[in-house]
Short mmCIF file of C-alpha atoms in Angstrom, two decimals:
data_model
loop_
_atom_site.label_atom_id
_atom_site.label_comp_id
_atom_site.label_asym_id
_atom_site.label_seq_id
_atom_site.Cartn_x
_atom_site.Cartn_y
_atom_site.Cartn_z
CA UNK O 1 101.60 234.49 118.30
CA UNK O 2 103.65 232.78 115.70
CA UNK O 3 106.76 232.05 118.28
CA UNK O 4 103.97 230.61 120.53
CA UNK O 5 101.89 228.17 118.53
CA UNK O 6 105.63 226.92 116.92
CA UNK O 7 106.23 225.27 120.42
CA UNK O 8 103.21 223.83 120.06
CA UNK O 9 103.50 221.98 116.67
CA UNK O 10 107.03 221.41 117.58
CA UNK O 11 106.16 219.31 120.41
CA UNK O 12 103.41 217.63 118.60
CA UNK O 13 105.63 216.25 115.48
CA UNK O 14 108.13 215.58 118.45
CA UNK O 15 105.71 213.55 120.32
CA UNK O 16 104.60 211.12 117.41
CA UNK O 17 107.45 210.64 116.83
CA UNK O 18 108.37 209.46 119.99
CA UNK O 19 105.40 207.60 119.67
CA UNK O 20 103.80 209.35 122.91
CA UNK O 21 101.38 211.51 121.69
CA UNK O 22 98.70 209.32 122.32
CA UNK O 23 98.19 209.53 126.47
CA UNK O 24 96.73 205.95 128.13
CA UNK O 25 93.22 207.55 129.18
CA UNK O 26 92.36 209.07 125.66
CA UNK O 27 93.67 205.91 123.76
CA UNK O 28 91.08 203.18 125.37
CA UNK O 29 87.48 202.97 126.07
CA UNK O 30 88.02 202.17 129.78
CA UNK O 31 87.21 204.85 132.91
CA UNK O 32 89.48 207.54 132.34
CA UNK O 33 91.80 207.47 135.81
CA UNK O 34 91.35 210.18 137.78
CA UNK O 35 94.57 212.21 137.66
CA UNK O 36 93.54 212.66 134.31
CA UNK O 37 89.97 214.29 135.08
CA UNK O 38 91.01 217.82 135.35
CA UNK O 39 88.95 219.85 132.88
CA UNK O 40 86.59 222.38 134.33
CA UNK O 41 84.11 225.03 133.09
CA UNK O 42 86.76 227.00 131.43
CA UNK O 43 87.68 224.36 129.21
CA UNK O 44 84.32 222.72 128.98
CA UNK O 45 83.50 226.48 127.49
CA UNK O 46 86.14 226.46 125.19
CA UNK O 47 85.81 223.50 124.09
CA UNK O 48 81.86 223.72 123.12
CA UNK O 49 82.21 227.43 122.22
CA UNK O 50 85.06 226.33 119.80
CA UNK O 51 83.32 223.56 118.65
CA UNK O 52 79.78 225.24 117.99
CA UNK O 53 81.41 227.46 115.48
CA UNK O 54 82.33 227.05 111.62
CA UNK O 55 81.07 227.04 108.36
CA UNK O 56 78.90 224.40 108.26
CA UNK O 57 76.76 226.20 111.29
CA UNK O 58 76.52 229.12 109.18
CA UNK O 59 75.72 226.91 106.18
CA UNK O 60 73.01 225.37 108.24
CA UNK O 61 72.01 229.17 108.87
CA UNK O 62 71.18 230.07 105.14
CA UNK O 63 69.04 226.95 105.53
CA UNK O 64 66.23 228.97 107.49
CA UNK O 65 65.71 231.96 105.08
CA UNK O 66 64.20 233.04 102.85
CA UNK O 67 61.23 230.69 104.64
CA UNK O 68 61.28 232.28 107.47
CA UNK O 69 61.77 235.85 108.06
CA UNK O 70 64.26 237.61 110.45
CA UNK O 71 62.67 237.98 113.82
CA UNK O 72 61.14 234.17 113.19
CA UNK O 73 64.27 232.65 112.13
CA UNK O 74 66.03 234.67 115.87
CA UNK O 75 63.42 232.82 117.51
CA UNK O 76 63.68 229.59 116.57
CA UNK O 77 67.20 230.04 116.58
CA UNK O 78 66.45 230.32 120.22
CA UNK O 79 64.23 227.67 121.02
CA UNK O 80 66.15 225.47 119.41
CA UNK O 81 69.19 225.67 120.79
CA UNK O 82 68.10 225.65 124.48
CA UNK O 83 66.46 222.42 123.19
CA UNK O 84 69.07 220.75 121.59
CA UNK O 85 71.92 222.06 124.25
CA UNK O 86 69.67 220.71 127.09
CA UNK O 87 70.07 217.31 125.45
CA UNK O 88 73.69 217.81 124.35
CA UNK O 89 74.86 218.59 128.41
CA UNK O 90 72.32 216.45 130.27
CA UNK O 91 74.39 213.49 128.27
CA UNK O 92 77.83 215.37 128.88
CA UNK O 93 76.75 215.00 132.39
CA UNK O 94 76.47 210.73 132.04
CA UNK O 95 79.65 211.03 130.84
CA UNK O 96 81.41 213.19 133.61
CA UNK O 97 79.88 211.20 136.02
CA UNK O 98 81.01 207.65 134.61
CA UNK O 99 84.59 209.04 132.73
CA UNK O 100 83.81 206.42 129.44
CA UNK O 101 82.96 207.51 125.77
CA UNK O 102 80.00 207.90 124.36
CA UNK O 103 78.92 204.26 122.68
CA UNK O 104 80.21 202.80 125.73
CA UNK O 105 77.57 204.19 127.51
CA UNK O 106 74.85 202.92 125.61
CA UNK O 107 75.72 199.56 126.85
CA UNK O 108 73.50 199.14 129.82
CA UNK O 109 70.37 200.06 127.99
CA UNK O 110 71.02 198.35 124.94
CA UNK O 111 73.04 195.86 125.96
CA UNK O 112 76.80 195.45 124.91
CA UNK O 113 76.35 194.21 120.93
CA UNK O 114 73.18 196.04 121.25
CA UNK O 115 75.61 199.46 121.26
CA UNK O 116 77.20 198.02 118.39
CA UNK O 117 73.92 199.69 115.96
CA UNK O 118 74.51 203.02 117.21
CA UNK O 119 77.85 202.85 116.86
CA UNK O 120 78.07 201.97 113.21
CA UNK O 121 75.39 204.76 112.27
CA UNK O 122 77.59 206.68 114.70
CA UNK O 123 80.99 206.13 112.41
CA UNK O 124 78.77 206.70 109.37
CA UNK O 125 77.66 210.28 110.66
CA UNK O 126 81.08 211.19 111.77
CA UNK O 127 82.56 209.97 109.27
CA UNK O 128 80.06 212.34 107.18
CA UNK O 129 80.83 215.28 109.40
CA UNK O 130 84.32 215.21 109.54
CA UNK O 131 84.59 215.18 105.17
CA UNK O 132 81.66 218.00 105.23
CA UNK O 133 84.63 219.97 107.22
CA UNK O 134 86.96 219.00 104.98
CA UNK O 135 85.25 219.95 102.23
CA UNK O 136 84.64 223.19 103.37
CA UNK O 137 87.77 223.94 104.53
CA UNK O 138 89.44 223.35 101.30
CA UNK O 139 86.84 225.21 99.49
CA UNK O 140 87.90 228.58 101.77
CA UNK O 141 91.11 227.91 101.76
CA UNK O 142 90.76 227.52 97.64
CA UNK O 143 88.70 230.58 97.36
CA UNK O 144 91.15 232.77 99.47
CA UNK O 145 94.52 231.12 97.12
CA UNK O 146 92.39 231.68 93.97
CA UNK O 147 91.01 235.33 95.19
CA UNK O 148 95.61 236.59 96.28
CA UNK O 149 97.31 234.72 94.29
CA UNK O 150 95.24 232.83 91.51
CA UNK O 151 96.46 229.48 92.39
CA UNK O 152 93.04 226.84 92.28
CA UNK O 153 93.83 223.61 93.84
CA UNK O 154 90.98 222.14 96.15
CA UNK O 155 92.28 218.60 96.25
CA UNK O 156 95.71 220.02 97.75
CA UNK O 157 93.95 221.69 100.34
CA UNK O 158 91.89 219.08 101.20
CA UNK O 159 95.04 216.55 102.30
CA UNK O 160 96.32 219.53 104.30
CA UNK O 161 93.27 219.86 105.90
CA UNK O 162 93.00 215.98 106.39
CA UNK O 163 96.30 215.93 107.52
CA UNK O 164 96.60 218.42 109.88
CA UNK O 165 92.72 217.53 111.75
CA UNK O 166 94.67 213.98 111.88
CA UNK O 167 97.56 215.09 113.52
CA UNK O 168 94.98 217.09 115.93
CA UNK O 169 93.45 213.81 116.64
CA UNK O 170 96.16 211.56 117.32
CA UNK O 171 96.77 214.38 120.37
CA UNK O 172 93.84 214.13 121.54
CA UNK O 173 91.14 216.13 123.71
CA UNK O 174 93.65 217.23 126.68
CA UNK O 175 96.67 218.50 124.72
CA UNK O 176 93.58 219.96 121.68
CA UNK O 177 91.91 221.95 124.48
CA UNK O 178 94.49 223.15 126.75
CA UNK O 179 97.44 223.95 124.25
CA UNK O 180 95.40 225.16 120.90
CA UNK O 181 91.93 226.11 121.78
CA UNK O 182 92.17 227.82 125.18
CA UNK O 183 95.61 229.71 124.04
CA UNK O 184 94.46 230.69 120.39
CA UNK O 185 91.92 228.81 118.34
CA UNK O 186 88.86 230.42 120.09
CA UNK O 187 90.11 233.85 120.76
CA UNK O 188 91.04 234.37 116.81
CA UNK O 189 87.42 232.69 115.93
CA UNK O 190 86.02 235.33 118.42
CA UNK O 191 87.51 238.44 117.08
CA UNK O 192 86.58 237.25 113.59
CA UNK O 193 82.81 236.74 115.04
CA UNK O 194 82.42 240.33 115.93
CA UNK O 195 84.20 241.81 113.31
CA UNK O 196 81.97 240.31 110.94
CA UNK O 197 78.75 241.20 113.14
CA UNK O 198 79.74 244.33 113.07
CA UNK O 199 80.19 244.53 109.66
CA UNK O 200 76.48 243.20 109.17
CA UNK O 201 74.72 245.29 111.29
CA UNK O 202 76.72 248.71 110.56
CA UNK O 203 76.27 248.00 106.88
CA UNK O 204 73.11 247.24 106.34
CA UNK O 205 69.52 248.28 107.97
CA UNK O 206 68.69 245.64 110.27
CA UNK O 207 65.38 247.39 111.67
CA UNK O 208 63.71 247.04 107.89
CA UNK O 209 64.83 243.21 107.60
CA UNK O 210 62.79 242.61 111.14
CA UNK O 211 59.79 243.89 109.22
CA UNK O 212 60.12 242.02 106.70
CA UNK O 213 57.96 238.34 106.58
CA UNK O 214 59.39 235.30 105.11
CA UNK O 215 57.92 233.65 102.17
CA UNK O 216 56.55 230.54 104.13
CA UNK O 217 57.98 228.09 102.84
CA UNK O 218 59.53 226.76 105.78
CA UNK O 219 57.48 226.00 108.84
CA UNK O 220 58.57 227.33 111.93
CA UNK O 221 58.82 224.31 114.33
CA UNK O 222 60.36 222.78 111.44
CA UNK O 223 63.22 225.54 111.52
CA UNK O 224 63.55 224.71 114.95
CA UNK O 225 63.98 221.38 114.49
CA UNK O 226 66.63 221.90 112.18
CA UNK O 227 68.09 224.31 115.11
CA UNK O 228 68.34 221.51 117.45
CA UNK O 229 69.75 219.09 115.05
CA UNK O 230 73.05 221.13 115.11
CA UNK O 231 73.51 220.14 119.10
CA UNK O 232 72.20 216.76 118.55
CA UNK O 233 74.81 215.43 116.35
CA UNK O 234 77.49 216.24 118.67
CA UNK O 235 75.44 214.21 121.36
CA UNK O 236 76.75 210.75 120.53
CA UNK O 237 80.60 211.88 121.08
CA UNK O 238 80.06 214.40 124.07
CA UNK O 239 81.20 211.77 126.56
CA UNK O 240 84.13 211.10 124.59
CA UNK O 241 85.32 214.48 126.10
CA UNK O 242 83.28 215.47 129.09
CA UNK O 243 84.70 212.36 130.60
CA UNK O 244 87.65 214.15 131.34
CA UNK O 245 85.64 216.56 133.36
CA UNK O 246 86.87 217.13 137.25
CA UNK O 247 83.16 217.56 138.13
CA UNK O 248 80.24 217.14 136.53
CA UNK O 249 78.78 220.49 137.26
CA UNK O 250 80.83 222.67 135.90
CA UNK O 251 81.26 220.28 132.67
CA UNK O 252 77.47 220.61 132.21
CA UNK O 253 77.53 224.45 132.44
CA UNK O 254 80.99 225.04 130.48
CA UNK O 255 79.08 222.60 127.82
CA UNK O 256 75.90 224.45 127.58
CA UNK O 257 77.08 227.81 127.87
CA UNK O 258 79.85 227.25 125.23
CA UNK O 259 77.79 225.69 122.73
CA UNK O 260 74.77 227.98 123.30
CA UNK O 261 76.54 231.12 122.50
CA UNK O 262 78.11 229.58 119.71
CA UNK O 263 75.65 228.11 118.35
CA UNK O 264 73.14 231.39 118.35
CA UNK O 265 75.45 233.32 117.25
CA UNK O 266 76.36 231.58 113.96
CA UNK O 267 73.02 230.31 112.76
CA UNK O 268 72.18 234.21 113.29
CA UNK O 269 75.16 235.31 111.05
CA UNK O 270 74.28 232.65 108.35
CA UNK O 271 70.63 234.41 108.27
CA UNK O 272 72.16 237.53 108.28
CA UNK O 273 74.42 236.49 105.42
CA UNK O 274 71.58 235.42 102.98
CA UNK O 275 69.29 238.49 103.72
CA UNK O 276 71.41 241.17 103.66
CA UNK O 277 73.60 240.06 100.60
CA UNK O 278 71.23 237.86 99.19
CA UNK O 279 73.09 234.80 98.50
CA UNK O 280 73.76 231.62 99.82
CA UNK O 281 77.07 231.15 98.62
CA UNK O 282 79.01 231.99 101.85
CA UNK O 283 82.78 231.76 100.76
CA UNK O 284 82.18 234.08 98.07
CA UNK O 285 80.26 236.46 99.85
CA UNK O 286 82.72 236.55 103.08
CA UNK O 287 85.45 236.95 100.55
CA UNK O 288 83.95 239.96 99.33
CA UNK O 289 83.73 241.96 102.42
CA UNK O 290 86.41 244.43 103.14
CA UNK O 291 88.97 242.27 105.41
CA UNK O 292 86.83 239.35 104.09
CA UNK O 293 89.51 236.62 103.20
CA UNK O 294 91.19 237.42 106.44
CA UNK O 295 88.36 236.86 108.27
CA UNK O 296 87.39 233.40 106.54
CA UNK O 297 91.51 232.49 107.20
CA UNK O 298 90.90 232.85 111.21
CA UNK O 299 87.56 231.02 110.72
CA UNK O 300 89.60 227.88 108.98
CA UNK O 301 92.06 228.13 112.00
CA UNK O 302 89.43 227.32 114.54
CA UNK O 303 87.20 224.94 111.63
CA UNK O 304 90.01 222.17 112.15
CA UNK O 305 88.67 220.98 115.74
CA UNK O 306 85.64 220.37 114.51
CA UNK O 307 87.15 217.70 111.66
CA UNK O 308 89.20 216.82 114.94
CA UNK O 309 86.53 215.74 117.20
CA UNK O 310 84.77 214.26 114.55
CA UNK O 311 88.11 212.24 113.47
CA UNK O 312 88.91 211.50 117.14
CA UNK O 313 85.59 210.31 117.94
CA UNK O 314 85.24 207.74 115.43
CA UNK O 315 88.49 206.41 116.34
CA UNK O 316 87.13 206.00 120.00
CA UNK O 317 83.69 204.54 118.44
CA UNK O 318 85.32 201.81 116.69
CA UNK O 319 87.00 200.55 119.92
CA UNK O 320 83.41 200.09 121.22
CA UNK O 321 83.46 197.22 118.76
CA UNK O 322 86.93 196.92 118.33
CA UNK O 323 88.59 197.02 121.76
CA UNK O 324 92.31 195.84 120.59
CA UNK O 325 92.25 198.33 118.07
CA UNK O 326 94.90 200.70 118.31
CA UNK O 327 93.30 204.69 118.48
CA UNK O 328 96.34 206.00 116.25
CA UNK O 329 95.77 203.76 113.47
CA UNK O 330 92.07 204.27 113.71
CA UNK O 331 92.52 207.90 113.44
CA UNK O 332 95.30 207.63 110.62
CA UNK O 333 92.78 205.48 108.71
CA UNK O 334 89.82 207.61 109.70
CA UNK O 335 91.54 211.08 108.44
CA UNK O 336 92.49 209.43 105.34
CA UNK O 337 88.80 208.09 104.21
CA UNK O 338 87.41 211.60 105.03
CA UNK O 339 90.12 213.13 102.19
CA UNK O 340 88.79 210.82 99.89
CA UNK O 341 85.40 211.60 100.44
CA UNK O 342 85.92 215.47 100.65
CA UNK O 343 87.43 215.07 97.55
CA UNK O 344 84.24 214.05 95.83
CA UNK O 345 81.11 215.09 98.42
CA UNK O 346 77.99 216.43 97.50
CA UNK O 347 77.17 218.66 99.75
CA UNK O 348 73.71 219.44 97.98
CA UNK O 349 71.82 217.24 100.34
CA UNK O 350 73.56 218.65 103.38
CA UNK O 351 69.90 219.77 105.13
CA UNK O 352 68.55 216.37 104.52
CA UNK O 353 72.01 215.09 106.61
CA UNK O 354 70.87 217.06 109.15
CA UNK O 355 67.82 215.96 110.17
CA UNK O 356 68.12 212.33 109.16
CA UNK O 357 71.17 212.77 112.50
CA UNK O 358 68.13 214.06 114.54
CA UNK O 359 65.70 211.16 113.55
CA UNK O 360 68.32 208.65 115.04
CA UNK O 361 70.30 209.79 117.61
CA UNK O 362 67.40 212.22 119.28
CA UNK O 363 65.34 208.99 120.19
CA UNK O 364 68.54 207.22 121.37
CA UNK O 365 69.29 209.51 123.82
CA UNK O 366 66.10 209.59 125.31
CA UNK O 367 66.67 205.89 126.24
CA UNK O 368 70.15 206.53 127.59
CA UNK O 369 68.46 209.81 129.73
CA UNK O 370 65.20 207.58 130.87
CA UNK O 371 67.78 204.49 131.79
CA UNK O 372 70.77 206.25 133.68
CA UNK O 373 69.07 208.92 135.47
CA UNK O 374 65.09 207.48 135.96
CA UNK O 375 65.68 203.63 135.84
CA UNK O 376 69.42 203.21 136.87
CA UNK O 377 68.80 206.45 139.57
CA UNK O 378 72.47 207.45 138.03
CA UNK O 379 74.10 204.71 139.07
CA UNK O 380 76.22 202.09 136.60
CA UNK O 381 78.12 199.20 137.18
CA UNK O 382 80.84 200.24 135.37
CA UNK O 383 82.67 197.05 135.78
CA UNK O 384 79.71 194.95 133.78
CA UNK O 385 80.47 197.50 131.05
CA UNK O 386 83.14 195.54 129.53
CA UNK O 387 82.38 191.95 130.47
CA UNK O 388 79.85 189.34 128.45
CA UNK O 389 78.45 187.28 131.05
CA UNK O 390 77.71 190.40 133.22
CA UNK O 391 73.97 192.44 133.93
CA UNK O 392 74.66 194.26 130.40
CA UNK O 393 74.48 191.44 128.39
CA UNK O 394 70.37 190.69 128.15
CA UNK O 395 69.91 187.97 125.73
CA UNK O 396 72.73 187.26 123.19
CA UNK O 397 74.30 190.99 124.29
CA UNK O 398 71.01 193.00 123.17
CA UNK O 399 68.44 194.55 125.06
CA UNK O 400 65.79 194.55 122.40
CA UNK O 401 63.28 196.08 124.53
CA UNK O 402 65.27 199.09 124.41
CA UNK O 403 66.08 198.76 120.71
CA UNK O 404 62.59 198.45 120.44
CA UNK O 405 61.40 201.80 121.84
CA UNK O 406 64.97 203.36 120.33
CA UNK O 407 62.85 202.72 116.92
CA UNK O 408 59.57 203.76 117.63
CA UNK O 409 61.05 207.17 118.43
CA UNK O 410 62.36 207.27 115.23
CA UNK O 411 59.35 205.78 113.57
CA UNK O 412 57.58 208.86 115.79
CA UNK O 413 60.17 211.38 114.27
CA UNK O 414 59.60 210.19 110.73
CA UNK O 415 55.76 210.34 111.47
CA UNK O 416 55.63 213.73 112.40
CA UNK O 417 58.61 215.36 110.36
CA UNK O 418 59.32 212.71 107.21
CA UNK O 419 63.16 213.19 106.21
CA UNK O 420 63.31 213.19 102.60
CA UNK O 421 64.73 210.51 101.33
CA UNK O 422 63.50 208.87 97.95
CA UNK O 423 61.23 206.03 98.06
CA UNK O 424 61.03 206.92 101.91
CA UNK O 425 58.66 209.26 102.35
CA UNK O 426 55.97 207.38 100.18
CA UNK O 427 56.75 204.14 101.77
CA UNK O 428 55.67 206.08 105.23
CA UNK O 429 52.59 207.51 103.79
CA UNK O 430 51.59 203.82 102.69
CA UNK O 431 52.06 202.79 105.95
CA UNK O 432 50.18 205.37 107.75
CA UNK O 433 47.23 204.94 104.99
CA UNK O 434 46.99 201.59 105.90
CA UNK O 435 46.69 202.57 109.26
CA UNK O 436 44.48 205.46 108.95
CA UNK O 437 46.42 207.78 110.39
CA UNK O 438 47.16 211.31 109.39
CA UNK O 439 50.82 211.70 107.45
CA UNK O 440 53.07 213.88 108.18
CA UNK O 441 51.72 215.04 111.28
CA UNK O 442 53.17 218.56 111.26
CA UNK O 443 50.91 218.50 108.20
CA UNK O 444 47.96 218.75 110.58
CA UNK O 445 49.83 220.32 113.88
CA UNK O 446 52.20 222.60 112.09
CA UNK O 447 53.13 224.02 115.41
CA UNK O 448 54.44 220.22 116.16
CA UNK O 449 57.85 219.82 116.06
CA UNK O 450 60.05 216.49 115.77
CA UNK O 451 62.49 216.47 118.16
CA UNK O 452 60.97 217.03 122.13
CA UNK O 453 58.39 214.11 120.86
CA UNK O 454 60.62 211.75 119.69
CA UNK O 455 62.26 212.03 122.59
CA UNK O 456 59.98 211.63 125.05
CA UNK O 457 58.13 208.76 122.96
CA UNK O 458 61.62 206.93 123.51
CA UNK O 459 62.17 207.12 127.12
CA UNK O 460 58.48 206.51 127.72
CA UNK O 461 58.31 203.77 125.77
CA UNK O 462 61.57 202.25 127.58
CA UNK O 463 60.30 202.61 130.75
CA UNK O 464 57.06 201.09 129.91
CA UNK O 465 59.16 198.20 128.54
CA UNK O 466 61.66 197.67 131.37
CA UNK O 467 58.56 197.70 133.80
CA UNK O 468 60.22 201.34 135.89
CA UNK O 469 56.94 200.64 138.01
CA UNK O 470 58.34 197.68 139.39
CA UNK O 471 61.15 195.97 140.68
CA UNK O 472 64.22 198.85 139.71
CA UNK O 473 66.92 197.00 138.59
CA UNK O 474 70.75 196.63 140.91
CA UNK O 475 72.66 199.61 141.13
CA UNK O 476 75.85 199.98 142.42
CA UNK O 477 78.38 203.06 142.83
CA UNK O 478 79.79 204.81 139.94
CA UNK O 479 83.05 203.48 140.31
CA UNK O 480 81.96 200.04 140.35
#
């Protein structure tokens, strides 16, 4: 395997150098041409499979016990991922269909400096992401040095982390998927998945741990909406690489099915982790199985796509804004300001993270969903996309009708699941007292979740707003 990934590398170094690396289609935010739409459900599989694994889903595993027991933390484990990876593909699918990124997309409903809001909160999150990978990375990578060979040097690790996700980036999705996930990157992370499933389940008695409640301090539809906020927050970049899809179809599938597995799978493992060892300290604990550290080594191999994507993507999101800007640089920049801030992140508040990404971007979406496939009838000028005096432009280059109802699906979230951030939450329950309604919500409906609501308050509300009952507005073919 070594003599076949050295090619790879090789020819990577070899391209920057050359100053080719970075291929037309992946460096602008224009329709991607289509000689370069080839990827199918294979890739789409590998891609989301790859990318729905790491740490940080396990991490977000430990987050559901002890509040919930076993056989209740499996099922919202369920639930929430066929929630969040309906929403995840359905807007893989606007992208596949119209070949442009993510934020570009959010033009025609919100106009084009409208898309500049989600955008920013868009870097902010990725930017988050991508040093939360980082982070963790250099942690394992620290613990496994410290564990062999008692060398302890996080902040080392964390530029070769930083560097190497960058180089990833500056490659981009084609040569990422095709030469590094589909040949290795997901077949080691596999191998290490069952081995350590096995492990679990032959060591320790699962049957009992079914049995046994969980303490109740975390609602259930609450769980799930922490479930579903894993999917979400890959939402706002899922364009930037189903848009090299060949069809739609198979993108949509490839996405769900990858992700879903994934995604189950790990959130399971980090429940598994915290009941049957009883900690929540996961490097440690992996470490201390038998073949432990060289099981959390293949895990880092396949962890650096996700500080990819989330590297790439920002790069790609600051072109909505910043057309002229060139990709490489972004991503140069980009890689370096995570290393800084995995150098010094607290990852403490990492839950809170979580579902402060659902509160935003889960509304957001349902506006993009009720405008491209209700009001637009999947259909955008993609022309008007990029020009100011076009049908995109509303008034001043925002649509705040859509803004509008983008908010209230937040405001909805917030109302039914606060997130907690101080000052916040009590500034909420003021409002709602002055209102006289009920705060939080799930208070009263504890079977309420977050998420599906928020959602649908969104595209209701937008449709309401653009007036979907009357005159639909121009549409033209996808390719403009």
């Amino acid at each position: 395997m070594e003599n076949d990934l050295k090619p790879f590398l090789q020819e990577a170094v070899q391209a920057l150098a050359r100053g080719r690396i970075q291929a037309p289609p992946e460096g602008a935010i224009e329709p991607v041409p289509g000689q370069h739409r080839y990827l199918g459900f294979v890739d789409y599989f590998a891609l989301w499979s790859s990318l729905g694994v790491g740490l940080l889903v396990l991490l977000a595993g430990t987050l559901l016990v002890p509040g919930l027991g076993l056989a209740q933390a499996l099922a919202a484990i369920g639930i929430g991922t066929v929630v969040g990876n309906l929403l995840l593909a359905l807007a893989g699918v606007v992208g596949s269909e119209t070949a442009v990124p993510t934020m570009v997309l959010l033009r025609p409903a919100l106009g084009i400096r409208g898309s500049y809001l989600p955008t920013l909160l868009n870097i902010v999150q990725l930017i988050g992401w991508g040093s939360f990978e980082i982070f963790i990375m250099s942690q394992a990578a620290n613990g496994i040095s410290r564990t062999l060979f008692a060398y302890d040097n996080a902040v080392l690790w964390v530029l070769v982390f930083a560097a190497l996700c960058t180089l990833l980036a500056l490659g981009g999705p084609l040569v990422v998927v095709r030469r590094w996930l589909e040949r290795f990157a997901i077949w080691l992370v596999y191998a290490t998945t069952i081995y350590l499933t096995w492990y679990l389940l032959t060591h320790h008695d699962i049957g009992a741990l079914l049995g046994r409640p969980g303490d109740g301090s975390l609602p259930f539809w609450l769980a799930v909406d922490l479930v579903v906020a894993m999917p979400v927050s890959w939402m706002p970049l899922v364009a930037d690489y189903n848009r090299f899809a060949r069809r739609s179809g198979p993108a949509f599938w490839g996405t769900f099915a990858g992700y879903f597995v994934a995604n189950v799978w790990f959130y399971a493992l980090g429940v598994l982790f915290v009941l049957t060892l009883a900690t929540t300290d996961l490097i440690p604990a992996i470490i201390s199985l038998a073949g432990g550290w060289v099981a959390l080594l293949l895990l880092l191999v396949d962890e650096t796509d996700n500080a990819f994507a989330n590297i790439y993507s920002t790069a790609v999101s600051i072109q909505n804004v910043l057309p002229r800007a060139r990709q490489r640089w972004l991503a140069v920049a980009v890689g370096a300001v995570c290393a800084l801030i995995a150098a010094n992140v607290n990852i403490v508040q990492y839950e809170v993270f979580l579902f402060l990404i659902g509160a935003f971007f889960v509304p957001l979406f349902g506006v993009l969903a009720a405008d491209y496939f209700v009001l637009r009838r999947r259909r955008y000028d993609l022309k008007a996309l990029y020009r100011s005096a076009g049908p995109y432009w509303y008034r001043g280059g925002v649509n705040w009708k859509a803004v509008a109802a983008w908010l209230a699906g937040f405001l909805a979230y917030q109302w039914i699941v606060p997130t907690e951030i101080p000052g916040w939450k009590a500034l909420l329950a003021g409002a709602a007292g002055a209102l006289a309604l009920p705060f939080p919500l799930s208070a009263r409906f504890p079977w309420l979740g977050a998420s599906v609501p928020s959602f649908v308050a969104a595209a209701a509300l937008y449709l309401a707003a653009a007036g979907v009952w009357g005159k639909a507005p121009r549409t033209v073919p996808a390719d403009g």
